[in-house]
Amino acid sequence: MTPIQIVFLLASLCFRASATKHPCTYKEKIYQDGQTFIDVYSECKCDDGKVTCSQRVYPKNPCTYKEKIYQDGQTFIDVYSECTCNDGQVTCSQRAYPKNPCTYKGNNYQDGQTFIDVYSECKCDDGKVTCSQRVYPKNPCTYKEIIYQDGQTFIDVYSECKCDDGQVTCSQRVYPKNPCTYKGNNYQDGQTFIDVYSECKCDDGQVTCFQRVYPKNPCTYKGNNYQDGQTFIDVYSECKCNDGQVTCSQRAYPNCKCDNEKATCSQRVCPIANQPPTNPPPTPLPTTCPCPDTHCCRVVWRYGGKKRTSCCPQCRFTQDTWGSDCVHI
């Protein structure tokens, strides 16, 4: 054998040795190159001495629905529902029916299609056409050679303007009002504050103050409480509570009015100033008045239980008798 033949022989042996792939050893077991095997939940393969594994794919279960068998992923119709088999479980949803087209003024429109009818915008909804007034785009405005879009606002010197469908309307510009500084303190416009006995307010940089109004005090009179301004009766007097002080004046009894020496009585029986002492017991007033229509009945109790009546144009109260006395005109 020549040297050249030896070289070719060695090269062929090396090529055959490199072309032969190696087996795999996995968990103390030997697998041939290209062999696949199962390892619990994984599917593995031997590739030239190396083992690669991936999660094992299990076949999904078929479904049984109303005594019929459906393969996984299969869809079917059940009356008004559309159902799907998903790994042994059947899920159903309401079946979607194709909606009807519309015919409007001799033209056909598909469901959901919109179209224009003169001044209206219409839509086909499952065989029925509904129309609403067509919305036209509003016009822009040209103001002092500047173009503004509809609804746009802008400032023109001392005015605030707005474009409204081709027309510009302007109103006086509202400027923010100034705050106030008062005795070293800062106040916002419209803010009110107290300064000792005054109540003050900030008005666009100017502070105005006026006397503070304090709530008036109630009154206590003979053990009773009265609110400020409240009036009440105390025997022969009419009293009023005025900021904690009670003032009283003689009570006026509207019994009779005198006109040309004649009395017109609205209350025929004169009121009694005080009840008589415990002895004698009180005696009721007469139910009828023996006096003329122009006079009042005067009733007087004196000590000893004596009672007498007389007539007079008017009555007045006296302190020396248990009753009333006459006013003679």
XYZ file of C-alpha atoms in Angstrom:
329
model
C 0.000 0.000 0.000
C 1.400 3.303 -1.040
C 1.568 6.299 1.305
C -1.202 8.071 -0.637
C -3.548 5.105 -0.158
C -2.828 5.065 3.590
C -3.743 8.785 3.851
C -7.076 8.237 2.048
C -7.865 5.238 4.294
C -7.249 7.189 7.491
C -9.357 10.127 6.232
C -12.304 7.859 5.453
C -12.088 6.252 8.892
C -12.105 9.706 10.576
C -15.121 10.795 8.493
C -17.056 7.661 9.487
C -16.157 8.177 13.180
C -17.356 11.834 13.085
C -20.610 10.871 11.304
C -21.613 8.391 14.036
C -23.864 10.099 16.701
C -23.694 9.158 20.370
C -26.362 7.558 22.590
C -27.762 9.299 25.746
C -27.714 8.360 29.428
C -30.686 9.805 31.395
C -31.578 8.816 34.949
C -29.274 5.754 34.676
C -30.955 4.590 31.470
C -29.384 4.509 27.998
C -31.314 5.857 24.982
C -30.189 5.693 21.365
C -29.742 8.836 19.329
C -33.161 10.063 18.092
C -35.060 7.940 20.590
C -38.038 9.599 22.407
C -39.312 8.615 25.833
C -41.698 9.756 28.598
C -40.498 11.161 31.937
C -43.522 11.633 34.214
C -45.143 14.858 32.790
C -42.469 15.488 30.135
C -41.716 14.137 26.663
C -37.950 13.732 26.073
C -35.637 12.994 23.109
C -32.021 11.874 22.764
C -30.060 14.045 20.333
C -26.386 12.980 19.861
C -25.765 12.333 23.535
C -27.950 15.185 24.840
C -31.481 14.813 26.255
C -34.050 17.597 25.688
C -37.480 17.513 27.399
C -40.689 19.513 26.940
C -44.018 19.486 28.766
C -46.112 16.554 27.743
C -49.211 17.376 25.689
C -52.217 15.391 26.815
C -55.124 14.803 24.468
C -58.194 16.787 25.583
C -61.398 14.986 26.453
C -64.485 14.828 24.220
C -67.894 16.075 25.410
C -71.241 14.347 25.880
C -74.208 16.725 25.478
C -77.804 15.563 25.253
C -76.618 11.984 24.579
C -74.367 13.085 21.696
C -70.561 12.976 21.652
C -68.556 15.997 20.391
C -64.770 16.195 19.938
C -62.739 18.814 21.783
C -63.013 22.173 20.018
C -66.078 21.132 18.048
C -68.958 23.691 17.818
C -72.611 22.791 17.319
C -76.083 24.375 17.391
C -78.612 23.693 20.159
C -81.934 25.317 19.176
C -81.268 29.045 19.882
C -77.738 28.553 21.265
C -74.272 28.041 19.784
C -72.169 25.587 21.841
C -68.483 24.554 21.986
C -66.788 21.446 23.447
C -63.782 22.439 25.562
C -61.885 19.518 27.154
C -65.020 17.658 28.242
C -67.025 20.809 29.160
C -69.755 22.304 26.960
C -70.283 26.099 26.974
C -73.221 27.714 25.158
C -74.088 31.299 24.227
C -77.127 32.832 22.576
C -77.090 32.227 18.874
C -76.484 35.352 16.788
C -78.954 35.598 13.949
C -78.211 37.748 10.914
C -80.185 41.004 11.081
C -82.542 42.040 8.331
C -81.766 44.631 5.633
C -83.952 47.712 5.083
C -85.929 49.073 2.161
C -86.396 52.863 2.239
C -87.896 54.947 -0.567
C -87.179 52.167 -3.068
C -83.549 51.708 -2.003
C -82.054 48.723 -0.140
C -79.657 49.177 2.786
C -77.733 46.595 4.806
C -78.178 46.354 8.576
C -76.087 49.065 10.282
C -75.679 51.090 7.093
C -76.153 54.887 7.356
C -77.348 57.145 4.553
C -78.519 60.713 3.886
C -82.138 61.621 3.104
C -82.267 65.317 2.156
C -81.934 67.060 5.592
C -81.871 63.848 7.650
C -79.271 61.248 8.538
C -80.742 57.730 8.600
C -79.643 54.276 9.733
C -80.831 50.733 9.020
C -81.374 48.752 12.229
C -82.576 45.159 11.706
C -85.089 46.027 9.011
C -86.172 49.368 10.490
C -84.977 52.815 9.396
C -84.538 55.579 11.977
C -83.730 59.163 10.939
C -82.568 62.265 12.830
C -81.946 65.830 11.748
C -78.695 66.128 9.859
C -75.936 67.979 11.703
C -74.185 70.429 9.439
C -70.669 71.659 10.205
C -70.763 75.220 11.546
C -68.952 78.027 9.758
C -65.689 79.637 10.864
C -65.414 83.387 11.569
C -63.273 86.107 10.079
C -62.568 88.954 12.524
C -60.090 91.724 11.829
C -58.594 89.630 8.991
C -57.997 86.648 11.306
C -59.883 83.330 10.883
C -61.286 81.599 13.977
C -62.925 78.163 14.130
C -66.491 77.752 15.378
C -66.578 77.802 19.188
C -63.109 79.352 19.460
C -62.670 82.213 21.993
C -60.124 85.023 21.703
C -59.187 88.364 23.240
C -59.665 91.685 21.467
C -58.047 94.439 23.585
C -60.607 94.910 26.432
C -63.165 92.379 25.099
C -63.514 88.598 25.165
C -64.943 87.276 21.897
C -66.287 83.980 20.581
C -66.956 82.555 17.121
C -70.478 81.120 16.802
C -71.288 79.647 13.374
C -69.689 82.484 11.408
C -70.776 85.248 13.811
C -68.452 86.892 16.363
C -69.936 88.064 19.673
C -67.866 90.066 22.175
C -68.403 91.048 25.807
C -66.390 93.179 28.193
C -63.369 91.324 29.485
C -63.566 90.346 33.154
C -60.350 91.175 34.989
C -59.429 89.483 38.235
C -60.064 91.759 41.222
C -57.202 92.871 43.475
C -56.468 91.517 46.959
C -56.266 93.799 50.019
C -53.556 94.590 52.548
C -54.905 95.738 55.931
C -52.784 96.270 59.055
C -50.018 94.103 57.613
C -52.328 91.198 56.697
C -53.313 90.093 53.174
C -56.936 89.262 52.243
C -58.419 87.921 49.010
C -61.132 89.834 47.159
C -64.507 89.185 48.802
C -62.945 87.865 52.022
C -64.458 89.095 55.332
C -62.560 89.407 58.605
C -62.911 90.844 62.141
C -60.985 93.926 63.344
C -61.623 94.367 67.094
C -65.209 95.766 67.165
C -65.639 95.976 63.379
C -66.473 93.516 60.612
C -64.491 94.230 57.436
C -64.533 93.082 53.814
C -62.020 93.215 50.970
C -63.530 94.646 47.762
C -61.138 94.858 44.792
C -58.195 96.150 46.829
C -60.297 98.362 49.138
C -61.237 97.448 52.728
C -64.596 98.614 54.076
C -65.516 98.150 57.761
C -68.735 98.595 59.759
C -69.629 98.160 63.403
C -69.867 94.569 64.448
C -73.364 93.390 65.391
C -73.392 91.465 68.655
C -76.305 89.247 69.679
C -78.451 90.930 72.355
C -78.863 89.398 75.813
C -82.010 87.710 77.176
C -83.739 88.896 80.396
C -84.538 87.254 83.716
C -87.541 88.782 85.526
C -89.150 87.373 88.664
C -87.586 83.985 88.015
C -88.743 83.802 84.372
C -86.546 84.004 81.266
C -87.478 86.161 78.260
C -85.765 86.574 74.886
C -84.606 89.973 73.668
C -87.581 91.893 72.244
C -90.145 89.629 73.942
C -93.148 91.327 75.633
C -95.072 89.932 78.617
C -97.719 90.918 81.223
C -96.902 91.506 84.897
C -100.229 92.057 86.774
C -101.097 95.709 85.852
C -98.031 96.311 83.672
C -96.938 95.454 80.150
C -93.190 94.679 80.029
C -90.528 94.180 77.368
C -87.031 92.621 77.368
C -84.445 94.924 75.759
C -80.884 93.532 75.658
C -80.983 92.113 79.192
C -83.015 94.984 80.698
C -86.753 94.824 81.459
C -88.853 97.973 81.069
C -92.511 98.082 82.157
C -95.376 100.519 81.600
C -98.978 100.642 82.938
C -101.210 98.192 81.128
C -103.951 99.715 79.004
C -107.405 98.101 79.273
C -109.550 98.678 76.188
C -112.946 98.754 77.909
C -114.722 101.890 76.767
C -114.199 104.812 74.457
C -115.680 108.226 75.312
C -117.138 110.395 72.615
C -119.151 113.546 73.522
C -119.426 112.430 77.161
C -120.744 109.001 76.131
C -118.931 105.710 76.548
C -119.003 102.910 74.019
C -118.074 99.676 75.803
C -116.569 96.666 74.089
C -116.238 94.891 77.427
C -119.284 95.615 79.613
C -117.826 94.224 82.829
C -114.817 96.115 84.217
C -111.768 93.907 84.895
C -110.879 93.051 88.491
C -107.552 94.325 89.739
C -107.008 91.630 92.367
C -108.881 88.694 93.730
C -110.403 89.401 97.194
C -108.754 87.967 100.304
C -109.314 84.363 101.281
C -112.097 85.521 103.578
C -114.572 86.010 102.028
C -114.094 83.637 99.070
C -114.175 85.145 95.557
C -117.613 86.023 94.244
C -118.258 85.737 90.481
C -119.053 88.862 88.502
C -122.682 89.427 87.531
C -123.720 87.737 84.350
C -125.834 90.724 83.366
C -124.920 94.376 83.646
C -127.578 96.608 85.256
C -125.943 99.711 83.757
C -127.010 101.564 80.585
C -125.527 100.448 77.300
C -123.164 103.412 77.369
C -121.634 102.506 80.750
C -119.601 99.672 82.261
C -120.408 97.679 85.378
C -118.083 98.515 88.267
C -117.478 95.763 90.797
C -115.684 96.496 94.081
C -114.850 94.189 96.973
C -114.123 95.742 100.258
C -112.836 94.127 103.390
C -115.571 92.325 105.244
C -116.845 90.577 102.133
C -119.117 93.338 100.939
C -119.609 93.661 97.208
C -121.250 96.488 95.383
C -121.720 97.467 91.779
C -122.044 100.826 90.123
C -122.036 102.222 86.621
C -119.381 104.406 85.052
C -118.198 105.325 81.547
C -114.716 103.856 82.175
C -112.920 101.807 84.835
C -109.545 102.255 86.427
C -107.664 100.191 88.977
C -107.006 101.486 92.457
C -104.732 100.212 95.141
C -107.068 100.761 98.117
C -109.874 98.527 96.929
C -110.122 94.981 95.668
C -111.598 95.888 92.298
C -111.849 98.938 90.147
C -112.925 102.503 90.401
C -114.846 104.724 88.032
C -113.473 107.350 85.729
C -116.040 110.143 85.715
C -116.145 112.311 82.603
